[in-house]
Amino acid sequence: MVELQTVGDLVLLIDSHAHLDSPRYADDREAMLRRAFEAGVGAVLAIGIGEGPAEMHQALEICREFNGRTDGDGLPRGKARLPRLFASAGIYPHTTTEADDAALEKLDGLLAEPEVIACGEIGLDYYHEGAPHDVQRAGLIRQLEIAAARKRPILIHCRPKDGATDAWDDLFVVLDKHWRRTGLGGVMHCFGGGWDEARRSLDLGFLISFAGNLTYSKAQGLRDVAEQVPIDSLLVETDAPWLAPAPDRGKRNEPAFVARTAGVLAGVKGVTVEEIAAATTKNFSRLFRLGPIVGN
Ligand SMILES: [Zn+2]
């Protein structure tokens, strides 16, 4: 079912997490996607959280706008000029204050769409001030129920307070009780935990996705964790427009830059970037039960 994704000899990367609906791409979204394809990115998972549930559908709209748009009908798949796009939908931890029945019904409807392959990013964020922790947990649990019924893997955002593991501890309690039994798995997006959190995530059958912060000079601890994660449990992502990899830290990020994170990850794992591309694409396809993905 899962095949290695190639265009010619090039193994394509998948950016497993990008906010393509960001207004920061309003002026150059198509050019940005072309740059991604030229950089070897064969697919992008567009994250559907917007600024809140009212904008949860935007990633799906972008998928539909660009998928199938080629330079002409009937082009061989390998000649597609844009990455294939997938979407997610979810209510971000700090907007769970808006997770009322209408928002959850909207989420359920979006997860029924074939392009919407994941529920997320959802989770717990105790780092920033925002939604009370009990509201975040309740919002997470309700979304887990919806994702389970729609059989969609989840994309988890988890950020504890500095120097603490509070959000992780609460997250694993929730996932053990409400998610493990589904067997659907998910992704620890923009992983920033230590080895203990990585190990517990792997035990839940999750993939661990590394973002541009893996490339930062002070991130040796994170690289040490990445070194220990089995290659068949890895993904790479940009979290664009945020978290641009070195040397563009602080600038606008975009899916093309995922190649740099993949390069650093290859160095950490002692493999080639082609091997990282092949493994992460295979892992993504396995989690989301996808067939061959080549471009748009
Ligand atoms: Zn994100």
Coordinates of N, CA and C in Angstrom, one line a residue, residues 89-189:
A89 N -8.2 19.6 11.3 CA -9.1 20.5 11.9 C -9.1 20.2 13.4
G90 N -9.1 21.3 14.2 CA -9.1 21.1 15.6 C -9.2 22.5 16.3
I91 N -9.4 22.4 17.6 CA -9.5 23.6 18.5 C -8.2 23.6 19.4
Y92 N -7.4 24.6 19.1 CA -6.1 24.8 19.8 C -6.4 25.0 21.3
P93 N -5.4 24.5 22.2 CA -5.7 24.6 23.6 C -6.2 25.9 24.1
H94 N -5.6 27.0 23.6 CA -6.1 28.3 24.2 C -7.4 28.9 23.6
T95 N -7.9 28.2 22.6 CA -9.2 28.6 22.1 C -10.3 27.6 22.5
T96 N -10.0 26.7 23.4 CA -11.0 25.7 23.9 C -12.1 26.5 24.7
T97 N -11.8 27.7 25.1 CA -12.9 28.5 25.7 C -14.1 28.7 24.7
E98 N -13.8 28.5 23.4 CA -14.8 28.7 22.3 C -15.3 27.3 21.9
A99 N -14.9 26.2 22.6 CA -15.3 24.9 22.1 C -16.7 24.6 22.6
D100 N -17.7 25.3 22.1 CA -19.1 25.0 22.4 C -19.7 24.0 21.5
D101 N -20.9 23.6 21.7 CA -21.5 22.6 20.9 C -21.4 22.9 19.4
A102 N -21.6 24.1 19.0 CA -21.6 24.5 17.6 C -20.2 24.3 17.0
A103 N -19.2 24.6 17.8 CA -17.8 24.5 17.3 C -17.5 23.0 17.2
L104 N -17.9 22.2 18.1 CA -17.6 20.8 18.1 C -18.4 20.1 17.0
E105 N -19.5 20.6 16.7 CA -20.3 20.0 15.6 C -19.6 20.4 14.2
K106 N -19.1 21.6 14.2 CA -18.3 22.0 13.0 C -17.1 21.1 12.8
L107 N -16.4 20.8 13.9 CA -15.2 20.0 13.9 C -15.6 18.6 13.4
D108 N -16.7 18.0 13.9 CA -17.1 16.7 13.5 C -17.4 16.7 12.0
G109 N -18.0 17.7 11.5 CA -18.3 17.8 10.0 C -17.0 17.8 9.2
L110 N -16.1 18.6 9.7 CA -14.8 18.7 8.9 C -14.1 17.4 8.9
L111 N -14.1 16.7 10.1 CA -13.3 15.4 10.1 C -14.0 14.4 9.2
A112 N -15.2 14.6 8.8 CA -15.8 13.6 7.9 C -15.3 13.8 6.5
E113 N -14.7 14.9 6.2 CA -14.2 15.2 4.8 C -13.0 14.4 4.5
P114 N -12.9 13.8 3.3 CA -11.7 12.9 3.0 C -10.4 13.6 3.1
E115 N -10.3 14.9 2.8 CA -9.0 15.6 2.8 C -8.5 15.9 4.2
V116 N -9.5 15.8 5.2 CA -9.1 16.2 6.6 C -8.7 14.9 7.3
I117 N -7.4 14.7 7.3 CA -6.9 13.4 7.7 C -6.6 13.3 9.2
A118 N -6.6 14.4 9.9 CA -6.2 14.5 11.3 C -7.0 15.5 12.1
C119 N -7.1 15.2 13.4 CA -7.7 16.2 14.3 C -6.6 16.9 15.1
G120 N -6.5 18.2 14.9 CA -5.4 18.9 15.6 C -5.1 20.3 15.0
E121 N -4.3 21.1 15.6 CA -3.6 20.6 16.7 C -4.3 20.9 18.0
I122 N -4.4 19.9 18.8 CA -5.1 19.9 20.1 C -4.1 19.5 21.2
G123 N -4.5 19.8 22.4 CA -3.6 19.4 23.5 C -3.7 20.3 24.7
L124 N -2.5 20.5 25.3 CA -2.4 21.3 26.5 C -1.3 22.3 26.4
D125 N -1.5 23.5 26.8 CA -0.5 24.5 26.8 C -0.5 25.3 28.1
Y126 N 0.4 24.9 29.0 CA 0.5 25.6 30.3 C 1.6 26.7 30.3
Y127 N 2.2 26.9 29.1 CA 3.3 27.8 29.0 C 2.8 29.2 28.9
H128 N 1.9 29.4 28.0 CA 1.3 30.8 27.8 C 0.1 30.9 28.7
E129 N -0.2 32.2 29.0 CA -1.4 32.5 29.7 C -2.6 32.4 28.7
G130 N -3.7 31.8 29.2 CA -4.8 31.7 28.2 C -5.9 30.9 28.9
A131 N -6.5 29.9 28.2 CA -7.6 29.2 28.7 C -7.2 28.4 30.0
P132 N -8.0 28.4 31.0 CA -7.7 27.7 32.3 C -7.4 26.2 31.9
H133 N -6.6 25.6 32.8 CA -6.1 24.3 32.5 C -7.3 23.3 32.4
D134 N -8.3 23.5 33.3 CA -9.4 22.5 33.3 C -10.3 22.7 32.1
V135 N -10.3 23.9 31.5 CA -11.1 24.1 30.3 C -10.3 23.4 29.1
Q136 N -9.0 23.6 29.1 CA -8.2 22.9 28.1 C -8.4 21.4 28.1
R137 N -8.3 20.9 29.3 CA -8.4 19.4 29.4 C -9.8 18.9 28.9
A138 N -10.9 19.6 29.4 CA -12.2 19.3 28.9 C -12.4 19.4 27.4
G139 N -11.8 20.4 26.9 CA -11.9 20.6 25.4 C -11.1 19.6 24.7
L140 N -10.0 19.2 25.2 CA -9.2 18.1 24.6 C -10.0 16.8 24.6
I141 N -10.6 16.5 25.7 CA -11.3 15.2 25.8 C -12.5 15.1 24.9
R142 N -13.2 16.2 24.8 CA -14.4 16.2 23.8 C -13.9 16.0 22.4
Q143 N -12.8 16.6 22.1 CA -12.2 16.5 20.7 C -11.7 15.1 20.5
L144 N -11.1 14.4 21.5 CA -10.7 13.0 21.4 C -11.9 12.1 21.0
E145 N -13.0 12.4 21.7 CA -14.2 11.6 21.4 C -14.6 11.7 20.0
I146 N -14.6 13.0 19.5 CA -15.0 13.2 18.1 C -14.0 12.6 17.1
A147 N -12.7 12.7 17.4 CA -11.7 12.2 16.5 C -11.8 10.6 16.5
A148 N -12.1 10.1 17.6 CA -12.2 8.6 17.7 C -13.3 8.1 16.9
A149 N -14.5 8.8 17.0 CA -15.7 8.4 16.2 C -15.4 8.5 14.7
R150 N -14.6 9.5 14.3 CA -14.3 9.8 12.9 C -13.1 9.0 12.5
K151 N -12.5 8.3 13.4 CA -11.2 7.5 13.1 C -10.1 8.3 12.5
R152 N -9.9 9.5 13.1 CA -8.8 10.3 12.7 C -7.7 10.4 13.7
P153 N -6.4 10.1 13.4 CA -5.3 10.3 14.3 C -5.3 11.8 14.7
I154 N -4.6 12.0 15.9 CA -4.6 13.4 16.4 C -3.2 14.0 16.4
L155 N -3.2 15.3 16.3 CA -1.9 16.1 16.3 C -1.9 16.8 17.6
I156 N -0.9 16.5 18.5 CA -0.8 17.0 19.8 C 0.2 18.2 19.9
H157 N -0.4 19.2 20.5 CA 0.5 20.4 21.0 C 0.6 20.3 22.5
C158 N 1.8 20.1 23.0 CA 2.0 20.1 24.4 C 3.1 20.9 24.9
R159 N 2.8 21.9 25.7 CA 3.9 22.8 26.2 C 3.7 23.1 27.7
P160 N 4.7 22.5 28.5 CA 4.6 22.8 29.9 C 5.2 24.1 30.3
K161 N 5.0 24.5 31.5 CA 5.7 25.7 32.0 C 7.2 25.4 32.0
D162 N 8.0 26.5 31.9 CA 9.5 26.3 31.8 C 10.0 25.5 33.0
G163 N 10.8 24.5 32.7 CA 11.4 23.7 33.7 C 10.4 22.7 34.4
A164 N 9.2 22.6 33.9 CA 8.2 21.7 34.5 C 7.8 20.6 33.5
T165 N 7.1 19.6 33.9 CA 6.5 18.6 33.0 C 5.0 18.6 33.2
D166 N 4.4 19.6 33.8 CA 3.0 19.6 34.2 C 2.0 19.3 33.1
A167 N 2.2 19.9 31.9 CA 1.3 19.7 30.8 C 1.5 18.3 30.3
W168 N 2.7 17.8 30.2 CA 2.9 16.4 29.8 C 2.3 15.4 30.7
D169 N 2.4 15.6 32.0 CA 1.9 14.7 33.0 C 0.4 14.6 32.8
D170 N -0.3 15.8 32.7 CA -1.7 15.8 32.5 C -2.1 15.2 31.2
L171 N -1.3 15.5 30.1 CA -1.6 15.0 28.8 C -1.6 13.4 28.8
F172 N -0.6 12.9 29.4 CA -0.5 11.4 29.3 C -1.7 10.7 30.1
V173 N -2.1 11.4 31.2 CA -3.3 10.9 32.0 C -4.5 10.8 31.0
V174 N -4.7 12.0 30.3 CA -5.9 12.0 29.4 C -5.7 11.0 28.3
L175 N -4.6 10.9 27.7 CA -4.4 10.0 26.5 C -4.5 8.6 26.9
D176 N -4.0 8.3 28.1 CA -4.1 6.9 28.6 C -5.6 6.5 28.7
K177 N -6.3 7.4 29.3 CA -7.7 7.1 29.6 C -8.7 7.2 28.4
H178 N -8.4 8.2 27.5 CA -9.4 8.5 26.4 C -8.9 8.2 25.0
W179 N -7.6 7.8 24.8 CA -7.2 7.7 23.5 C -6.5 6.3 23.2
R180 N -5.7 5.9 24.1 CA -4.9 4.7 23.9 C -5.7 3.5 23.2
R181 N -6.9 3.3 23.8 CA -7.7 2.1 23.3 C -8.1 2.3 21.9
T182 N -8.2 3.5 21.3 CA -8.6 3.7 20.0 C -7.6 3.0 19.0
G183 N -6.3 3.0 19.4 CA -5.3 2.5 18.5 C -5.1 3.3 17.3
L184 N -5.6 4.5 17.3 CA -5.5 5.4 16.1 C -4.1 6.2 16.1
G185 N -3.6 6.3 17.2 CA -2.2 7.0 17.3 C -2.3 8.5 17.0
G186 N -1.2 9.0 16.7 CA -1.1 10.5 16.4 C 0.3 11.0 16.3
V187 N 0.4 12.3 16.4 CA 1.7 12.9 16.2 C 2.0 13.9 17.4
M188 N 3.1 13.8 18.0 CA 3.6 14.8 19.0 C 4.3 15.9 18.1
H189 N 3.5 16.9 17.9 CA 4.0 17.9 16.9 C 5.0 18.9 17.6

